[in-house]
PDB file of C-alpha atoms in Angstrom:
ATOM      1  CA  MET U1285     100.079 126.342  89.357  1.00 92.00           C
ATOM      2  CA  ILE U1286      97.967 129.490  88.975  1.00 96.00           C
ATOM      3  CA  SER U1287      96.210 130.881  92.066  1.00 97.00           C
ATOM      4  CA  ILE U1288      92.893 132.670  91.527  1.00 98.00           C
ATOM      5  CA  ALA U1289      90.729 134.515  94.061  1.00 98.00           C
ATOM      6  CA  LEU U1290      87.053 134.504  93.067  1.00 98.00           C
ATOM      7  CA  LEU U1291      85.213 137.476  94.584  1.00 98.00           C
ATOM      8  CA  ILE U1292      81.418 137.231  94.930  1.00 98.00           C
ATOM      9  CA  PRO U1293      79.637 140.232  96.532  1.00 97.00           C
ATOM     10  CA  THR U1294      76.327 139.340  98.174  1.00 97.00           C
ATOM     11  CA  TYR U1295      73.291 140.971  99.724  1.00 95.00           C
ATOM     12  CA  ASN U1296      70.298 138.749 100.492  1.00 95.00           C
ATOM     13  CA  GLU U1297      71.458 135.870  98.284  1.00 96.00           C
ATOM     14  CA  ALA U1298      70.861 132.981 100.709  1.00 96.00           C
ATOM     15  CA  ASP U1299      68.564 131.260  98.196  1.00 93.00           C
ATOM     16  CA  ASN U1300      71.103 131.474  95.379  1.00 96.00           C
ATOM     17  CA  ILE U1301      74.508 131.123  97.008  1.00 96.00           C
ATOM     18  CA  ARG U1302      74.242 127.427  97.837  1.00 94.00           C
ATOM     19  CA  ILE U1303      73.291 126.621  94.228  1.00 95.00           C
ATOM     20  CA  LEU U1304      76.080 128.823  92.922  1.00 96.00           C
ATOM     21  CA  LEU U1305      78.802 127.344  95.127  1.00 95.00           C
ATOM     22  CA  HIS U1306      77.785 123.810  94.185  1.00 93.00           C
ATOM     23  CA  SER U1307      77.829 124.714  90.493  1.00 95.00           C
ATOM     24  CA  ILE U1308      81.247 126.342  90.809  1.00 96.00           C
ATOM     25  CA  SER U1309      82.526 123.186  92.484  1.00 94.00           C
ATOM     26  CA  GLU U1310      81.144 120.980  89.712  1.00 92.00           C
ATOM     27  CA  ASN U1311      82.777 123.121  87.035  1.00 94.00           C
ATOM     28  CA  PHE U1312      86.084 123.312  88.885  1.00 93.00           C
ATOM     29  CA  LYS U1313      86.675 119.803  90.148  1.00 87.00           C
ATOM     30  CA  LEU U1314      88.246 118.516  86.912  1.00 83.00           C
ATOM     31  CA  GLU U1315      90.351 121.634  86.381  1.00 90.00           C
ATOM     32  CA  ASN U1316      94.113 121.143  86.434  1.00 89.00           C
ATOM     33  CA  GLY U1317      96.791 123.732  87.063  1.00 93.00           C
ATOM     34  CA  VAL U1318      94.568 126.128  89.011  1.00 95.00           C
ATOM     35  CA  ASN U1319      94.109 126.805  92.714  1.00 94.00           C
ATOM     36  CA  LEU U1320      90.799 128.544  93.418  1.00 96.00           C
ATOM     37  CA  LYS U1321      89.645 130.268  96.597  1.00 96.00           C
ATOM     38  CA  ILE U1322      86.225 131.882  96.837  1.00 97.00           C
ATOM     39  CA  PHE U1323      85.710 135.036  98.872  1.00 97.00           C
ATOM     40  CA  VAL U1324      82.038 135.841  99.492  1.00 98.00           C
ATOM     41  CA  ILE U1325      81.818 139.527 100.421  1.00 98.00           C
ATOM     42  CA  ASP U1326      78.568 139.969 102.312  1.00 97.00           C
ATOM     43  CA  ASP U1327      77.036 143.307 103.327  1.00 96.00           C
ATOM     44  CA  ASN U1328      75.383 142.042 106.524  1.00 95.00           C
ATOM     45  CA  SER U1329      72.491 140.417 104.630  1.00 96.00           C
ATOM     46  CA  PRO U1330      69.283 140.226 106.703  1.00 96.00           C
ATOM     47  CA  ASP U1331      68.565 136.797 105.202  1.00 96.00           C
ATOM     48  CA  GLY U1332      71.761 135.347 106.697  1.00 96.00           C
ATOM     49  CA  THR U1333      73.697 134.818 103.476  1.00 97.00           C
ATOM     50  CA  SER U1334      77.056 134.937 105.262  1.00 96.00           C
ATOM     51  CA  ASP U1335      75.908 132.301 107.790  1.00 96.00           C
ATOM     52  CA  VAL U1336      74.828 130.013 104.945  1.00 95.00           C
ATOM     53  CA  VAL U1337      78.243 130.349 103.311  1.00 95.00           C
ATOM     54  CA  GLU U1338      80.102 129.686 106.548  1.00 93.00           C
ATOM     55  CA  LYS U1339      78.074 126.523 107.181  1.00 91.00           C
ATOM     56  CA  ILE U1340      78.854 125.337 103.663  1.00 90.00           C
ATOM     57  CA  SER U1341      82.554 126.062 104.090  1.00 86.00           C
ATOM     58  CA  ILE U1342      82.641 123.998 107.291  1.00 81.00           C
ATOM     59  CA  LYS U1343      80.183 121.146 106.687  1.00 73.00           C
ATOM     60  CA  GLU U1344      80.153 120.734 102.923  1.00 71.00           C
ATOM     61  CA  LYS U1345      83.786 121.171 101.996  1.00 70.00           C
ATOM     62  CA  TYR U1346      84.005 120.888  98.250  1.00 72.00           C
ATOM     63  CA  ASP U1347      86.898 119.015  96.706  1.00 71.00           C
ATOM     64  CA  ARG U1348      89.908 121.315  96.169  1.00 78.00           C
ATOM     65  CA  LEU U1349      87.777 124.400  96.745  1.00 86.00           C
ATOM     66  CA  GLU U1350      88.335 126.777  99.655  1.00 91.00           C
ATOM     67  CA  ILE U1351      85.623 129.238 100.699  1.00 94.00           C
ATOM     68  CA  ALA U1352      85.926 132.270 102.969  1.00 95.00           C
ATOM     69  CA  VAL U1353      83.467 134.978 104.040  1.00 96.00           C
ATOM     70  CA  ILE U1354      84.286 138.668 104.288  1.00 96.00           C
ATOM     71  CA  ARG U1355      81.630 140.134 106.565  1.00 96.00           C
ATOM     72  CA  ARG U1356      80.909 143.837 106.188  1.00 96.00           C
ATOM     73  CA  LYS U1357      78.937 145.741 108.793  1.00 92.00           C
ATOM     74  CA  GLU U1358      76.477 147.427 106.441  1.00 90.00           C
ATOM     75  CA  LYS U1359      75.328 147.680 102.855  1.00 89.00           C
ATOM     76  CA  ASN U1360      77.786 149.964 101.078  1.00 87.00           C
ATOM     77  CA  GLY U1361      77.349 148.894  97.480  1.00 88.00           C
ATOM     78  CA  LEU U1362      78.994 146.763  94.839  1.00 92.00           C
ATOM     79  CA  GLY U1363      82.013 148.965  94.211  1.00 92.00           C
ATOM     80  CA  SER U1364      82.874 149.280  97.873  1.00 93.00           C
ATOM     81  CA  ALA U1365      82.557 145.509  98.313  1.00 95.00           C
ATOM     82  CA  TYR U1366      84.914 144.841  95.421  1.00 96.00           C
ATOM     83  CA  ILE U1367      87.451 147.365  96.673  1.00 95.00           C
ATOM     84  CA  ASP U1368      87.479 145.700 100.109  1.00 95.00           C
ATOM     85  CA  GLY U1369      87.808 142.262  98.522  1.00 97.00           C
ATOM     86  CA  ILE U1370      90.548 143.233  96.079  1.00 97.00           C
ATOM     87  CA  LYS U1371      92.572 144.996  98.766  1.00 96.00           C
ATOM     88  CA  LYS U1372      92.366 141.916 100.976  1.00 96.00           C
ATOM     89  CA  VAL U1373      93.511 139.660  98.129  1.00 97.00           C
ATOM     90  CA  LEU U1374      96.395 141.968  97.223  1.00 97.00           C
ATOM     91  CA  ASN U1375      97.506 142.185 100.856  1.00 96.00           C
ATOM     92  CA  LEU U1376      97.637 138.389 101.053  1.00 96.00           C
ATOM     93  CA  ASP U1377     100.052 138.488  98.099  1.00 95.00           C
ATOM     94  CA  ILE U1378      99.515 134.823  97.163  1.00 96.00           C
ATOM     95  CA  PHE U1379      97.162 135.134  94.191  1.00 98.00           C
ATOM     96  CA  ASP U1380      97.942 135.613  90.520  1.00 98.00           C
ATOM     97  CA  TYR U1381      94.440 136.664  89.490  1.00 98.00           C
ATOM     98  CA  VAL U1382      91.183 138.112  90.801  1.00 98.00           C
ATOM     99  CA  LEU U1383      87.942 136.926  89.187  1.00 98.00           C
ATOM    100  CA  GLN U1384      84.648 138.804  89.610  1.00 98.00           C
ATOM    101  CA  MET U1385      81.277 137.075  89.551  1.00 97.00           C
ATOM    102  CA  ASP U1386      77.669 137.884  90.495  1.00 96.00           C
ATOM    103  CA  ALA U1387      75.902 135.789  93.121  1.00 96.00           C
ATOM    104  CA  ASP U1388      72.445 135.762  91.511  1.00 94.00           C
ATOM    105  CA  LEU U1389      73.156 132.916  89.031  1.00 96.00           C
ATOM    106  CA  SER U1390      73.228 135.296  86.065  1.00 96.00           C
ATOM    107  CA  HIS U1391      76.902 134.410  85.520  1.00 97.00           C
ATOM    108  CA  ASP U1392      77.074 130.749  84.552  1.00 97.00           C
ATOM    109  CA  PRO U1393      79.986 128.871  86.181  1.00 97.00           C
ATOM    110  CA  MET U1394      80.401 126.886  82.966  1.00 97.00           C
ATOM    111  CA  TYR U1395      82.396 129.858  81.648  1.00 98.00           C
ATOM    112  CA  LEU U1396      84.963 129.522  84.425  1.00 98.00           C
ATOM    113  CA  LYS U1397      87.051 127.194  82.269  1.00 97.00           C
ATOM    114  CA  GLU U1398      87.407 129.972  79.682  1.00 98.00           C
ATOM    115  CA  PHE U1399      88.653 132.385  82.327  1.00 98.00           C
ATOM    116  CA  PHE U1400      91.074 129.722  83.571  1.00 98.00           C
ATOM    117  CA  LEU U1401      92.378 129.279  80.020  1.00 97.00           C
ATOM    118  CA  ALA U1402      92.848 133.038  79.782  1.00 98.00           C
ATOM    119  CA  ALA U1403      94.850 132.994  83.008  1.00 98.00           C
ATOM    120  CA  LYS U1404      96.994 130.147  81.715  1.00 97.00           C
ATOM    121  CA  ASP U1405      97.570 132.251  78.602  1.00 97.00           C
ATOM    122  CA  SER U1406      98.917 135.047  80.858  1.00 97.00           C
ATOM    123  CA  VAL U1407      96.319 137.669  79.980  1.00 98.00           C
ATOM    124  CA  ASP U1408      96.234 140.841  82.066  1.00 97.00           C
ATOM    125  CA  LEU U1409      92.505 141.362  81.639  1.00 98.00           C
ATOM    126  CA  GLY U1410      89.779 138.867  80.730  1.00 98.00           C
ATOM    127  CA  VAL U1411      86.371 140.400  80.037  1.00 98.00           C
ATOM    128  CA  GLY U1412      83.186 138.361  79.991  1.00 98.00           C
ATOM    129  CA  SER U1413      81.290 140.016  77.139  1.00 98.00           C
ATOM    130  CA  ARG U1414      77.635 139.825  76.187  1.00 97.00           C
ATOM    131  CA  TYR U1415      78.366 141.770  73.003  1.00 96.00           C
ATOM    132  CA  VAL U1416      80.673 139.529  70.995  1.00 96.00           C
ATOM    133  CA  SER U1417      79.810 136.530  68.855  1.00 96.00           C
ATOM    134  CA  GLY U1418      78.527 133.791  71.155  1.00 96.00           C
ATOM    135  CA  GLY U1419      77.395 136.197  73.868  1.00 96.00           C
ATOM    136  CA  GLY U1420      73.942 137.561  74.590  1.00 94.00           C
ATOM    137  CA  VAL U1421      71.125 138.520  76.957  1.00 93.00           C
ATOM    138  CA  PRO U1422      68.206 136.303  75.856  1.00 92.00           C
ATOM    139  CA  ASP U1423      65.963 137.029  78.850  1.00 87.00           C
ATOM    140  CA  TRP U1424      65.916 140.810  78.521  1.00 88.00           C
ATOM    141  CA  ALA U1425      63.097 142.885  77.053  1.00 89.00           C
ATOM    142  CA  TRP U1426      63.973 144.868  73.931  1.00 89.00           C
ATOM    143  CA  HIS U1427      64.178 148.210  75.757  1.00 88.00           C
ATOM    144  CA  ARG U1428      66.620 146.842  78.335  1.00 89.00           C
ATOM    145  CA  LYS U1429      68.792 145.393  75.567  1.00 90.00           C
ATOM    146  CA  PHE U1430      68.702 148.737  73.759  1.00 90.00           C
ATOM    147  CA  LEU U1431      69.717 150.711  76.849  1.00 89.00           C
ATOM    148  CA  SER U1432      72.564 148.315  77.654  1.00 90.00           C
ATOM    149  CA  LYS U1433      73.887 148.287  74.089  1.00 91.00           C
ATOM    150  CA  PHE U1434      73.595 152.066  73.852  1.00 92.00           C
ATOM    151  CA  GLY U1435      75.445 152.490  77.150  1.00 91.00           C
ATOM    152  CA  ASN U1436      78.274 150.250  76.007  1.00 94.00           C
ATOM    153  CA  MET U1437      78.495 151.933  72.575  1.00 94.00           C
ATOM    154  CA  TYR U1438      78.696 155.288  74.329  1.00 94.00           C
ATOM    155  CA  ALA U1439      81.431 153.985  76.647  1.00 95.00           C
ATOM    156  CA  ARG U1440      83.416 152.558  73.715  1.00 95.00           C
ATOM    157  CA  ALA U1441      83.134 155.821  71.798  1.00 95.00           C
ATOM    158  CA  LEU U1442      84.532 157.857  74.678  1.00 96.00           C
ATOM    159  CA  LEU U1443      86.786 155.441  76.552  1.00 95.00           C
ATOM    160  CA  GLY U1444      88.132 153.229  73.769  1.00 93.00           C
ATOM    161  CA  SER U1445      87.040 150.254  71.701  1.00 91.00           C
ATOM    162  CA  GLY U1446      89.407 147.700  73.201  1.00 92.00           C
ATOM    163  CA  ILE U1447      86.452 145.844  74.736  1.00 96.00           C
ATOM    164  CA  THR U1448      82.751 145.585  73.898  1.00 97.00           C
ATOM    165  CA  ASP U1449      81.280 145.218  77.398  1.00 97.00           C
ATOM    166  CA  TYR U1450      82.244 147.902  79.900  1.00 96.00           C
ATOM    167  CA  THR U1451      79.302 147.288  82.228  1.00 93.00           C
ATOM    168  CA  GLY U1452      79.396 143.496  82.684  1.00 95.00           C
ATOM    169  CA  GLY U1453      80.501 142.027  86.005  1.00 95.00           C
ATOM    170  CA  TYR U1454      82.135 138.714  84.996  1.00 98.00           C
ATOM    171  CA  ASN U1455      85.813 139.643  84.659  1.00 98.00           C
ATOM    172  CA  LEU U1456      89.378 138.491  85.336  1.00 98.00           C
ATOM    173  CA  TYR U1457      92.245 140.757  86.410  1.00 98.00           C
ATOM    174  CA  SER U1458      95.856 139.840  87.078  1.00 98.00           C
ATOM    175  CA  THR U1459      96.995 140.994  90.501  1.00 98.00           C
ATOM    176  CA  LYS U1460     100.013 142.615  88.827  1.00 98.00           C
ATOM    177  CA  LEU U1461      97.588 144.773  86.857  1.00 98.00           C
ATOM    178  CA  LEU U1462      95.458 145.617  89.900  1.00 98.00           C
ATOM    179  CA  LYS U1463      98.539 146.766  91.811  1.00 97.00           C
ATOM    180  CA  LYS U1464      99.020 149.463  89.165  1.00 96.00           C
ATOM    181  CA  ILE U1465      95.561 150.921  89.848  1.00 95.00           C
ATOM    182  CA  ASN U1466      94.756 153.292  92.701  1.00 93.00           C
ATOM    183  CA  LEU U1467      91.556 151.611  93.851  1.00 92.00           C
ATOM    184  CA  SER U1468      90.790 154.319  96.408  1.00 87.00           C
ATOM    185  CA  GLN U1469      90.431 156.892  93.626  1.00 87.00           C
ATOM    186  CA  LEU U1470      87.888 154.888  91.629  1.00 87.00           C
ATOM    187  CA  ASP U1471      84.179 155.661  91.717  1.00 77.00           C
ATOM    188  CA  SER U1472      82.797 153.093  94.164  1.00 70.00           C
ATOM    189  CA  SER U1473      79.193 154.308  94.357  1.00 73.00           C
ATOM    190  CA  GLY U1474      77.746 151.339  92.506  1.00 75.00           C
ATOM    191  CA  TYR U1475      77.882 149.552  89.166  1.00 82.00           C
ATOM    192  CA  GLY U1476      79.931 152.417  87.752  1.00 90.00           C
ATOM    193  CA  PHE U1477      82.869 150.861  89.582  1.00 93.00           C
ATOM    194  CA  LEU U1478      82.960 148.122  86.936  1.00 95.00           C
ATOM    195  CA  ILE U1479      83.364 150.742  84.204  1.00 95.00           C
ATOM    196  CA  ALA U1480      85.998 152.727  86.085  1.00 95.00           C
ATOM    197  CA  LEU U1481      88.023 149.624  86.918  1.00 97.00           C
ATOM    198  CA  LYS U1482      88.037 148.399  83.303  1.00 97.00           C
ATOM    199  CA  PHE U1483      88.935 151.850  81.998  1.00 96.00           C
ATOM    200  CA  ASN U1484      91.937 152.057  84.305  1.00 96.00           C
ATOM    201  CA  ALA U1485      92.899 148.429  83.674  1.00 97.00           C
ATOM    202  CA  LEU U1486      92.922 148.948  79.901  1.00 96.00           C
ATOM    203  CA  LYS U1487      95.390 151.809  80.306  1.00 94.00           C
ATOM    204  CA  ASN U1488      97.857 149.410  81.939  1.00 94.00           C
ATOM    205  CA  ALA U1489      97.043 146.046  80.314  1.00 96.00           C
ATOM    206  CA  SER U1490      99.267 144.581  77.622  1.00 94.00           C
ATOM    207  CA  LYS U1491      97.175 141.472  76.902  1.00 97.00           C
ATOM    208  CA  VAL U1492      93.363 141.538  76.860  1.00 98.00           C
ATOM    209  CA  LYS U1493      90.930 138.751  75.994  1.00 98.00           C
ATOM    210  CA  GLN U1494      87.159 138.880  75.598  1.00 98.00           C
ATOM    211  CA  ILE U1495      85.174 135.800  76.586  1.00 98.00           C
ATOM    212  CA  PRO U1496      81.659 135.402  75.133  1.00 98.00           C
ATOM    213  CA  ILE U1497      79.046 134.884  77.853  1.00 98.00           C
ATOM    214  CA  VAL U1498      75.281 134.490  77.809  1.00 97.00           C
ATOM    215  CA  PHE U1499      73.816 136.497  80.672  1.00 95.00           C
ATOM    216  CA  ILE U1500      70.784 134.860  82.287  1.00 89.00           C
ATOM    217  CA  ASP U1501      68.424 137.080  84.282  1.00 82.00           C
ATOM    218  CA  ARG U1502      68.057 136.190  87.943  1.00 66.00           C
ATOM    219  CA  LYS U1503      65.224 133.803  88.793  1.00 64.00           C
ATOM    220  CA  VAL U1504      65.198 134.254  92.590  1.00 62.00           C
ATOM    221  CA  GLY U1505      65.187 137.576  94.435  1.00 59.00           C
ATOM    222  CA  GLU U1506      64.974 141.134  93.169  1.00 59.00           C
ATOM    223  CA  SER U1507      67.396 143.056  90.987  1.00 60.00           C
ATOM    224  CA  LYS U1508      69.653 145.363  92.986  1.00 57.00           C
ATOM    225  CA  MET U1509      70.329 147.754  90.106  1.00 58.00           C
ATOM    226  CA  PRO U1510      68.676 151.153  90.757  1.00 59.00           C
ATOM    227  CA  MET U1511      66.574 152.670  87.990  1.00 55.00           C
ATOM    228  CA  ASN U1512      68.849 155.723  87.753  1.00 69.00           C
ATOM    229  CA  THR U1513      71.962 153.612  87.136  1.00 75.00           C
ATOM    230  CA  LEU U1514      72.097 154.366  83.397  1.00 75.00           C
ATOM    231  CA  VAL U1515      72.171 158.135  83.912  1.00 80.00           C
ATOM    232  CA  LYS U1516      74.853 157.839  86.594  1.00 85.00           C
ATOM    233  CA  ASN U1517      76.964 155.605  84.374  1.00 88.00           C
ATOM    234  CA  LEU U1518      76.681 157.969  81.392  1.00 87.00           C
ATOM    235  CA  LEU U1519      77.895 160.831  83.570  1.00 91.00           C
ATOM    236  CA  LEU U1520      80.703 158.669  84.945  1.00 93.00           C
ATOM    237  CA  VAL U1521      81.864 157.730  81.436  1.00 94.00           C
ATOM    238  CA  PHE U1522      81.989 161.421  80.521  1.00 92.00           C
ATOM    239  CA  ARG U1523      84.082 162.202  83.618  1.00 93.00           C
ATOM    240  CA  LEU U1524      86.457 159.334  82.831  1.00 93.00           C
ATOM    241  CA  TRP U1525      86.768 160.546  79.224  1.00 92.00           C
ATOM    242  CA  GLN U1526      87.879 163.952  80.558  1.00 89.00           C
ATOM    243  CA  THR U1527      90.800 162.279  82.337  1.00 89.00           C
ATOM    244  CA  LYS U1528      92.167 160.600  79.175  1.00 80.00           C
TER     245      LYS U1528
END
């Protein structure tokens, strides 16, 4: 039996989280050979996201699915949330894998089965990629697609071509692999954390699998990605390249 911790960072996702948890349950209930526990990492959302999750975990217990809330006192960003969540999972020392997923419904739970298959195949790193055959970003305007593809081509050129999607947030890491990474030294200022974590994981991973995903733009709520994210990520990639 493989044990997987699914980490979902949230900030003002009360409208989406109930839908997401139900969809995860529907896609998981027929899965065999996997134990799944969801950790919702909430940055003190004003809309009460953490309260919604706690009510669901108590009143609407999904079959074979355990849900916990990690409450953080303030909004400290995606990278910081993931570091807190990963450290908690590693300290528990009962999980084989950590799976990352967005809360805004852009990551379809139907792909969970592919990540589970990757875990059963003993991969070290499973990357949900928009830039392999079968993947895509159909809702994006042409300029957003161009910027994302350019950013990932730039990252591949400097950091290595082992994966095609450095910036995506739907990923699977073995806990053995994560224990080899000094999380405290990674850039945790925002979405750049996803790049830094993959870069360091690839240096230690012996088995990597890319999983095609179609990324669907959020329908409810506002995007939390700052406009200057691309520039910050390009600078981060350059700094990481200097450490190779």
